[in-house]
Coordinates of C-alpha atoms and ligand atoms in Angstrom, one line a residue:
X1 CA -9.5 -36.5 26.0
X2 CA -11.7 -39.3 26.7
X3 CA -10.8 -42.8 27.2
X4 CA -10.4 -45.3 24.2
X5 CA -12.2 -48.8 23.8
X6 CA -10.0 -51.2 22.6
X7 CA -11.4 -53.9 21.2
X8 CA -9.9 -57.7 22.1
X9 CA -9.9 -60.7 20.0
X10 CA -7.8 -64.1 20.0
X11 CA -4.9 -62.0 18.1
X12 CA -4.4 -59.5 20.9
X13 CA -5.3 -60.4 23.9
X14 CA -2.8 -62.0 24.7
X15 CA -0.5 -59.0 24.0
X16 CA -2.8 -56.7 25.6
X17 CA -2.1 -58.6 29.2
X18 CA 1.2 -58.7 28.2
X19 CA 2.1 -55.2 27.8
X20 CA -0.3 -54.4 30.7
X21 CA 1.4 -56.2 33.1
X22 CA 4.7 -54.3 31.7
X23 CA 2.9 -51.1 32.8
X24 CA 2.6 -52.6 36.2
X25 CA 6.5 -53.3 36.6
X26 CA 7.3 -50.3 35.6
X27 CA 4.9 -48.2 38.4
X28 CA 5.9 -51.0 40.7
X29 CA 7.5 -48.1 43.3
X30 CA 4.6 -45.9 43.0
X31 CA 1.3 -48.4 43.9
X32 CA 1.0 -50.4 46.9
X33 CA 1.3 -54.3 46.4
X34 CA -0.8 -55.4 49.0
X35 CA -4.1 -57.8 48.4
X36 CA -6.4 -54.6 48.2
X37 CA -8.2 -55.0 50.9
X38 CA -9.6 -51.3 51.6
X39 CA -8.2 -52.2 56.2
X40 CA -8.3 -55.5 56.8
X41 CA -8.0 -54.6 60.8
X42 CA -11.1 -52.0 61.6
X43 CA -14.9 -52.6 62.1
X44 CA -15.7 -49.5 60.3
X45 CA -14.6 -47.6 58.1
X46 CA -14.9 -43.9 56.7
X47 CA -14.9 -43.4 53.0
X48 CA -14.7 -39.9 51.6
X49 CA -15.3 -39.8 47.8
X50 CA -14.2 -35.9 46.8
X51 CA -12.9 -34.2 43.7
X52 CA -9.1 -34.3 43.5
X53 CA -7.6 -30.6 44.9
X54 CA -5.7 -29.1 42.3
X55 CA -2.5 -27.3 44.1
X56 CA -2.1 -23.7 42.8
X57 CA 0.5 -23.0 39.7
X58 CA 3.4 -21.5 42.7
X59 CA 5.8 -20.9 39.1
X60 CA 2.7 -18.5 37.5
X61 CA 1.9 -16.7 41.2
X62 CA 5.1 -15.6 41.5
X63 CA 5.0 -14.3 37.8
X64 CA 2.2 -12.1 38.4
X65 CA 3.5 -8.7 40.0
X66 CA 5.1 -8.5 36.6
X67 CA 2.3 -8.5 34.4
X68 CA -1.3 -7.1 36.0
X69 CA -3.3 -8.4 33.0
X70 CA -1.7 -11.8 33.1
X71 CA -2.1 -11.6 36.9
X72 CA -5.9 -11.1 36.8
X73 CA -6.8 -13.6 34.1
X74 CA -5.5 -16.2 35.8
X75 CA -7.4 -15.1 39.2
X76 CA -10.1 -14.9 37.5
X77 CA -9.5 -18.7 36.0
X78 CA -8.9 -20.1 39.6
X79 CA -11.7 -18.6 41.1
X80 CA -13.5 -20.2 38.3
X81 CA -11.6 -24.1 38.9
X82 CA -12.5 -23.1 42.7
X83 CA -16.2 -22.7 42.5
X84 CA -15.8 -25.5 40.0
X85 CA -14.2 -27.5 42.6
X86 CA -17.0 -26.6 45.6
X87 CA -19.9 -27.5 42.9
X88 CA -18.6 -31.1 42.3
X89 CA -20.2 -33.7 45.2
X90 CA -18.7 -35.6 47.6
X91 CA -19.5 -38.1 49.6
X92 CA -18.8 -39.4 53.4
X93 CA -19.5 -43.1 53.9
X94 CA -19.1 -45.1 56.4
X95 CA -19.1 -48.8 55.9
X96 CA -19.7 -51.7 59.0
X97 CA -17.0 -54.7 58.1
X98 CA -17.2 -57.9 59.5
X99 CA -13.7 -58.4 60.1
X100 CA -14.1 -61.9 61.6
X101 CA -16.7 -63.6 59.3
X102 CA -13.3 -62.4 56.4
X103 CA -11.4 -64.7 58.3
X104 CA -14.2 -67.3 59.0
X105 CA -13.7 -70.9 57.0
X106 CA -17.6 -71.2 58.0
X107 CA -19.3 -67.9 57.3
X108 CA -21.4 -67.7 53.9
X109 CA -20.4 -71.0 53.1
X110 CA -16.3 -70.1 53.2
X111 CA -17.1 -66.8 50.3
X112 CA -16.3 -64.4 53.0
X113 CA -14.4 -61.5 50.1
X114 CA -17.8 -59.9 50.6
X115 CA -17.2 -59.1 54.1
X116 CA -15.1 -56.1 53.3
X117 CA -14.5 -53.4 51.0
X118 CA -12.2 -53.9 48.3
X119 CA -10.4 -50.9 46.9
X120 CA -11.0 -51.1 43.1
X121 CA -14.4 -49.6 43.7
X122 CA -13.6 -46.3 45.8
X123 CA -11.1 -45.5 42.6
X124 CA -12.9 -46.9 40.0
X125 CA -15.6 -44.1 41.6
X126 CA -13.6 -41.2 42.3
X127 CA -12.1 -42.0 38.2
X128 CA -16.0 -42.1 37.0
X129 CA -17.0 -39.0 39.3
X130 CA -14.5 -36.7 38.6
X131 CA -11.7 -37.6 36.2
X132 CA -12.8 -35.8 32.2
X133 CA -11.5 -38.6 30.9
X134 CA -15.0 -40.4 32.5
X135 CA -17.3 -37.4 30.9
X136 CA -18.9 -40.3 28.3
X137 CA -20.3 -42.1 31.6
X138 CA -21.4 -38.8 32.6
X139 CA -23.5 -37.1 29.3
X140 CA -23.8 -38.1 25.9
X141 CA -20.6 -36.4 24.2
X142 CA -20.2 -35.5 20.8
X143 CA -17.8 -37.7 20.4
X144 CA -18.0 -40.2 16.7
X145 CA -15.4 -42.6 17.8
X146 CA -16.9 -43.0 21.7
X147 CA -20.2 -44.3 21.2
X148 CA -21.8 -45.7 24.2
X149 CA -24.8 -44.6 26.5
X150 CA -23.7 -42.3 29.6
X151 CA -24.3 -43.9 32.6
X152 CA -26.0 -41.0 34.4
X153 CA -29.7 -40.9 33.5
X154 CA -31.1 -38.0 31.2
X155 CA -34.2 -37.2 32.4
X156 CA -36.8 -38.9 30.8
X157 CA -34.0 -39.4 27.4
X158 CA -31.9 -42.0 29.3
X159 CA -33.5 -43.9 32.1
X160 CA -30.6 -46.1 33.4
X161 CA -30.6 -49.3 35.9
X162 CA -28.2 -50.5 37.4
X163 CA -27.6 -54.2 38.7
X164 CA -24.1 -54.6 40.9
X165 CA -22.5 -58.4 40.7
X166 CA -20.8 -59.7 44.1
X167 CA -21.6 -55.9 45.9
X168 CA -20.2 -56.9 48.9
X169 CA -21.0 -55.4 52.1
X170 CA -19.9 -51.9 51.3
X171 CA -22.6 -49.7 50.0
X172 CA -20.4 -47.4 48.3
X173 CA -21.4 -47.3 44.7
X174 CA -25.1 -48.1 45.8
X175 CA -25.1 -44.9 47.4
X176 CA -22.8 -42.3 45.2
X177 CA -24.5 -44.1 42.2
X178 CA -28.2 -43.4 43.2
X179 CA -27.5 -40.4 42.9
X180 CA -27.9 -40.2 38.9
X181 CA -29.9 -43.4 38.2
X182 CA -33.4 -44.7 38.5
X183 CA -32.8 -48.2 39.9
X184 CA -29.8 -49.4 41.8
X185 CA -30.1 -53.7 42.3
X186 CA -27.3 -54.9 44.7
X187 CA -26.5 -58.2 44.4
X188 CA -24.3 -61.0 46.1
X189 CA -24.4 -64.1 48.0
X190 CA -27.2 -65.0 50.4
X191 CA -24.8 -64.5 53.8
X192 CA -23.7 -61.0 53.1
X193 CA -27.0 -59.3 52.2
X194 CA -27.7 -58.0 55.3
X195 CA -24.5 -56.2 56.3
X196 CA -24.9 -54.6 52.8
X197 CA -29.0 -53.7 54.1
X198 CA -27.6 -52.2 56.9
X199 CA -24.6 -50.1 55.3
X200 CA -27.3 -48.4 52.9
X201 CA -29.9 -47.7 55.5
X202 CA -26.8 -46.4 57.1
X203 CA -25.8 -44.1 54.6
X204 CA -29.1 -43.0 52.4
X205 CA -28.3 -39.8 54.1
X206 CA -25.5 -39.4 51.6
X207 CA -28.0 -39.8 48.3
X208 CA -28.9 -35.7 48.0
X209 CA -30.0 -35.4 44.5
X210 CA -32.7 -37.6 44.4
X211 CA -35.9 -39.6 46.6
X212 CA -35.4 -43.1 47.0
X213 CA -37.7 -45.9 48.1
X214 CA -36.8 -49.5 48.6
X215 CA -39.2 -52.9 48.8
X216 CA -36.2 -54.9 50.4
X217 CA -35.7 -52.2 52.6
X218 CA -39.2 -51.7 54.3
X219 CA -39.7 -48.0 52.6
X220 CA -42.5 -48.3 50.2
X221 CA -42.7 -44.5 50.0
X222 CA -40.4 -42.5 47.9
X223 CA -38.1 -40.1 51.2
X224 CA -35.9 -37.1 50.4
X225 CA -33.0 -36.6 52.8
X226 CA -32.8 -32.9 52.1
X227 CA -35.8 -30.4 52.2
X228 CA -36.4 -29.2 49.1
X229 CA -35.8 -25.9 48.1
X230 CA -39.1 -23.4 47.9
X231 CA -37.5 -21.5 45.7
X232 CA -37.2 -24.7 43.5
X233 CA -38.7 -24.4 39.9
X234 CA -39.3 -27.8 39.7
X235 CA -39.7 -29.3 43.8
X236 CA -40.2 -33.2 42.2
X237 CA -37.2 -34.6 42.1
X238 CA -36.7 -38.0 40.7
X239 CA -36.8 -41.2 42.4
X240 CA -34.5 -43.7 42.6
X241 CA -35.4 -47.0 43.8
X242 CA -32.8 -49.5 45.1
X243 CA -33.1 -52.8 45.8
X244 CA -31.3 -55.8 47.4
X245 CA -30.9 -59.3 45.3
X246 CA -29.6 -62.6 46.6
X247 CA -27.5 -63.7 43.2
X248 CA -25.1 -66.8 43.3
X249 CA -23.5 -67.2 40.1
X250 CA -23.3 -70.6 40.1
X251 CA -27.2 -71.2 40.4
X252 CA -28.0 -68.0 38.5
X253 CA -31.5 -69.0 36.6
X254 CA -33.2 -65.5 35.8
X255 CA -36.8 -65.6 37.0
X256 CA -35.9 -67.6 39.7
X257 CA -35.9 -65.7 43.1
X258 CA -34.8 -62.6 41.5
X259 CA -38.4 -60.2 41.4
X260 CA -36.1 -56.8 40.8
X261 CA -33.9 -57.8 38.2
X262 CA -36.3 -59.2 35.8
X263 CA -38.7 -56.2 35.9
X264 CA -35.8 -53.9 35.7
X265 CA -36.1 -53.1 32.0
X266 CA -39.8 -51.9 32.2
X267 CA -38.5 -48.6 33.7
X268 CA -35.5 -48.5 31.5
X269 CA -33.4 -47.7 28.6
X270 CA -30.2 -48.3 29.7
X271 CA -29.0 -51.2 31.8
X272 CA -25.2 -50.9 33.1
X273 CA -24.0 -54.5 34.7
X274 CA -21.3 -53.5 37.2
X275 CA -18.5 -55.9 38.8
X276 CA -15.9 -54.5 40.9
X277 CA -13.0 -57.3 41.6
X278 CA -14.9 -60.5 41.3
X279 CA -12.3 -61.7 39.0
X280 CA -9.7 -63.3 41.3
X281 CA -10.6 -67.2 41.1
X282 CA -10.2 -69.3 38.8
X283 CA -13.4 -71.5 39.9
X284 CA -15.9 -68.3 39.8
X285 CA -14.7 -67.2 35.9
X286 CA -17.3 -69.8 34.3
X287 CA -20.5 -69.0 36.5
X288 CA -19.5 -65.4 36.4
X289 CA -19.0 -65.5 32.3
X290 CA -22.6 -67.2 32.3
X291 CA -24.6 -64.6 34.5
X292 CA -23.6 -61.6 32.6
X293 CA -24.3 -63.6 29.1
X294 CA -27.9 -64.6 30.7
X295 CA -28.6 -60.9 31.6
X296 CA -27.4 -59.4 28.1
X297 CA -29.8 -62.2 26.5
X298 CA -32.5 -61.6 29.1
X299 CA -32.7 -57.8 28.6
X300 CA -31.2 -57.8 24.9
X301 CA -34.1 -56.1 23.4
X302 CA -34.1 -53.1 20.3
X303 CA -35.4 -50.6 22.9
X304 CA -32.9 -51.1 26.0
X305 CA -29.2 -50.8 25.7
X306 CA -27.6 -53.6 28.0
X307 CA -23.5 -52.7 28.7
X308 CA -21.4 -54.4 31.5
X309 CA -18.6 -52.5 33.4
X310 CA -16.0 -54.8 34.6
X311 CA -13.0 -53.8 36.8
X312 CA -10.3 -56.2 37.9
X313 CA -7.7 -55.8 40.3
X314 CA -4.8 -56.8 38.5
X315 CA -3.0 -59.3 41.1
X316 CA -2.4 -62.8 39.1
X317 CA -1.4 -62.7 35.5
X318 CA -3.2 -66.3 34.5
X319 CA -6.3 -65.3 36.2
X320 CA -6.6 -62.2 33.9
X321 CA -5.8 -64.3 31.1
X322 CA -7.8 -67.1 31.9
X323 CA -10.9 -64.3 31.9
X324 CA -10.3 -62.8 28.9
X325 CA -9.7 -66.0 26.6
X326 CA -13.0 -67.4 28.2
X327 CA -14.9 -64.0 27.6
X328 CA -13.3 -63.3 24.4
X329 CA -13.5 -67.8 23.0
X330 CA -15.5 -69.9 25.0
X331 CA -18.2 -66.8 25.6
X332 CA -18.0 -64.8 22.0
X333 CA -17.9 -61.8 24.3
X334 CA -17.5 -58.5 22.5
X335 CA -14.6 -57.5 25.2
X336 CA -13.4 -53.8 25.0
X337 CA -10.8 -52.5 27.4
X338 CA -10.8 -49.3 28.2
X339 CA -7.8 -47.3 27.8
X340 CA -6.6 -44.1 29.6
X341 CA -3.7 -42.7 31.2
X342 CA -4.9 -42.4 34.4
X343 CA -6.5 -46.4 34.5
X344 CA -3.0 -47.2 33.1
X345 CA -0.9 -45.9 36.2
X346 CA -3.3 -47.9 38.8
X347 CA -3.3 -51.6 39.7
X348 CA -6.8 -51.7 38.0
X349 CA -8.1 -52.5 34.3
X350 CA -12.0 -52.0 33.2
X351 CA -13.5 -54.1 31.1
X352 CA -17.0 -52.7 28.9
X353 CA -18.6 -55.6 26.9
Ligands
SAM401 C1 -13.2 -59.4 46.1 S1 -15.0 -59.3 46.6 C2 -15.5 -57.6 45.8 C3 -16.5 -56.9 47.3 C4 -17.1 -55.5 46.4 N1 -17.6 -55.7 44.8 C5 -16.1 -54.7 46.3 O1 -15.2 -54.4 45.4 O2 -15.6 -54.4 47.7 C6 -16.1 -60.0 45.7 C7 -17.4 -60.6 46.0 O3 -17.7 -61.7 44.8 C8 -18.8 -61.9 45.6 N2 -19.1 -63.4 45.2 C9 -17.8 -64.5 45.2 N3 -18.5 -65.6 44.5 C10 -20.0 -65.3 44.2 C11 -21.1 -65.7 43.4 N4 -20.9 -67.3 42.7 N5 -22.2 -65.3 43.5 C12 -22.3 -64.2 43.8 N6 -21.3 -63.8 44.1 C13 -20.0 -64.1 44.5 C14 -18.3 -62.1 46.8 O4 -19.4 -62.3 48.0 C15 -17.5 -60.7 47.2 O5 -18.6 -59.6 47.2

């Protein structure tokens, strides 16, 4: 079964928050209680994004000797599963963080959370890439109850552009998803962008499914990471354009210093606005919601579908309540909660708007 979308409105959102925090309480023994910084001491961190390991079913192996037929069947099944496992994409990404800036009171005008990687981002990527329930994000499904545009481009029929808000210094999401989309725009406050560009450059070798180019990184011509196979019937791999642009929610005006954003819909028919762990401070909720409202209005067009996917690390219940109340009541946004058993057991909630 794929994840379900529960519509949130004035009548049910408090019940939703209450039950989500009850669930959190129930899982308290298995969930980390920290703030959510991936590592708050290491300047260099290595993140592996890999398919989860399925341990062999020991009980069924014991039974094998008794029944040759079922032995063969099970072996065939496990070999197939092994092959699928090997064929799945995997990434090894090295990220330079700035712990001194994180702890500084003057860096980036004292807005320093972006100098490190936060745990919701790798968690979301692992779910998106490998979980069977996340399939509608990876490909068109026939499930009538859940019609969303896939986040992965489907050649010419679904050209996808991603705008990431509050990317931070880590290029994790940009590098992984650049393998699957046509355009990727990372945005954050000015002080964060140099280190973010550095982390994109250092991990470009992880973009293997596409050629890439980037004006902001000084790569005007498209580049391929791996040799194109001589036997490849279609040797022209698709191209992803990756750009980095300043976008501060508190001052954001479309068209003003947002060259790449403003032109996104010319090349895409699906735009995903992604934001991971950006709801943590009550003063930023209004400016953030205003930003996504402006982006939705700007891109809304008969030919372009715009979706916002927001991942929240569940810390203060008050902040989550303020965010959802404001999104639904003040901004009249069509907020849905992504109801899924794996997400439910985590410390994160995903909302699709
Ligand atoms: C908790 S961090 C999450 C970073 C990243 N998404 C991750 O998961 O590692 C919050 C991000 O929001 C950004 N941010 C905070 N205030 C902002 C604003 N006014 N405009 C744009 N970005 C902002 C920070 O710079 C930071 O990158």
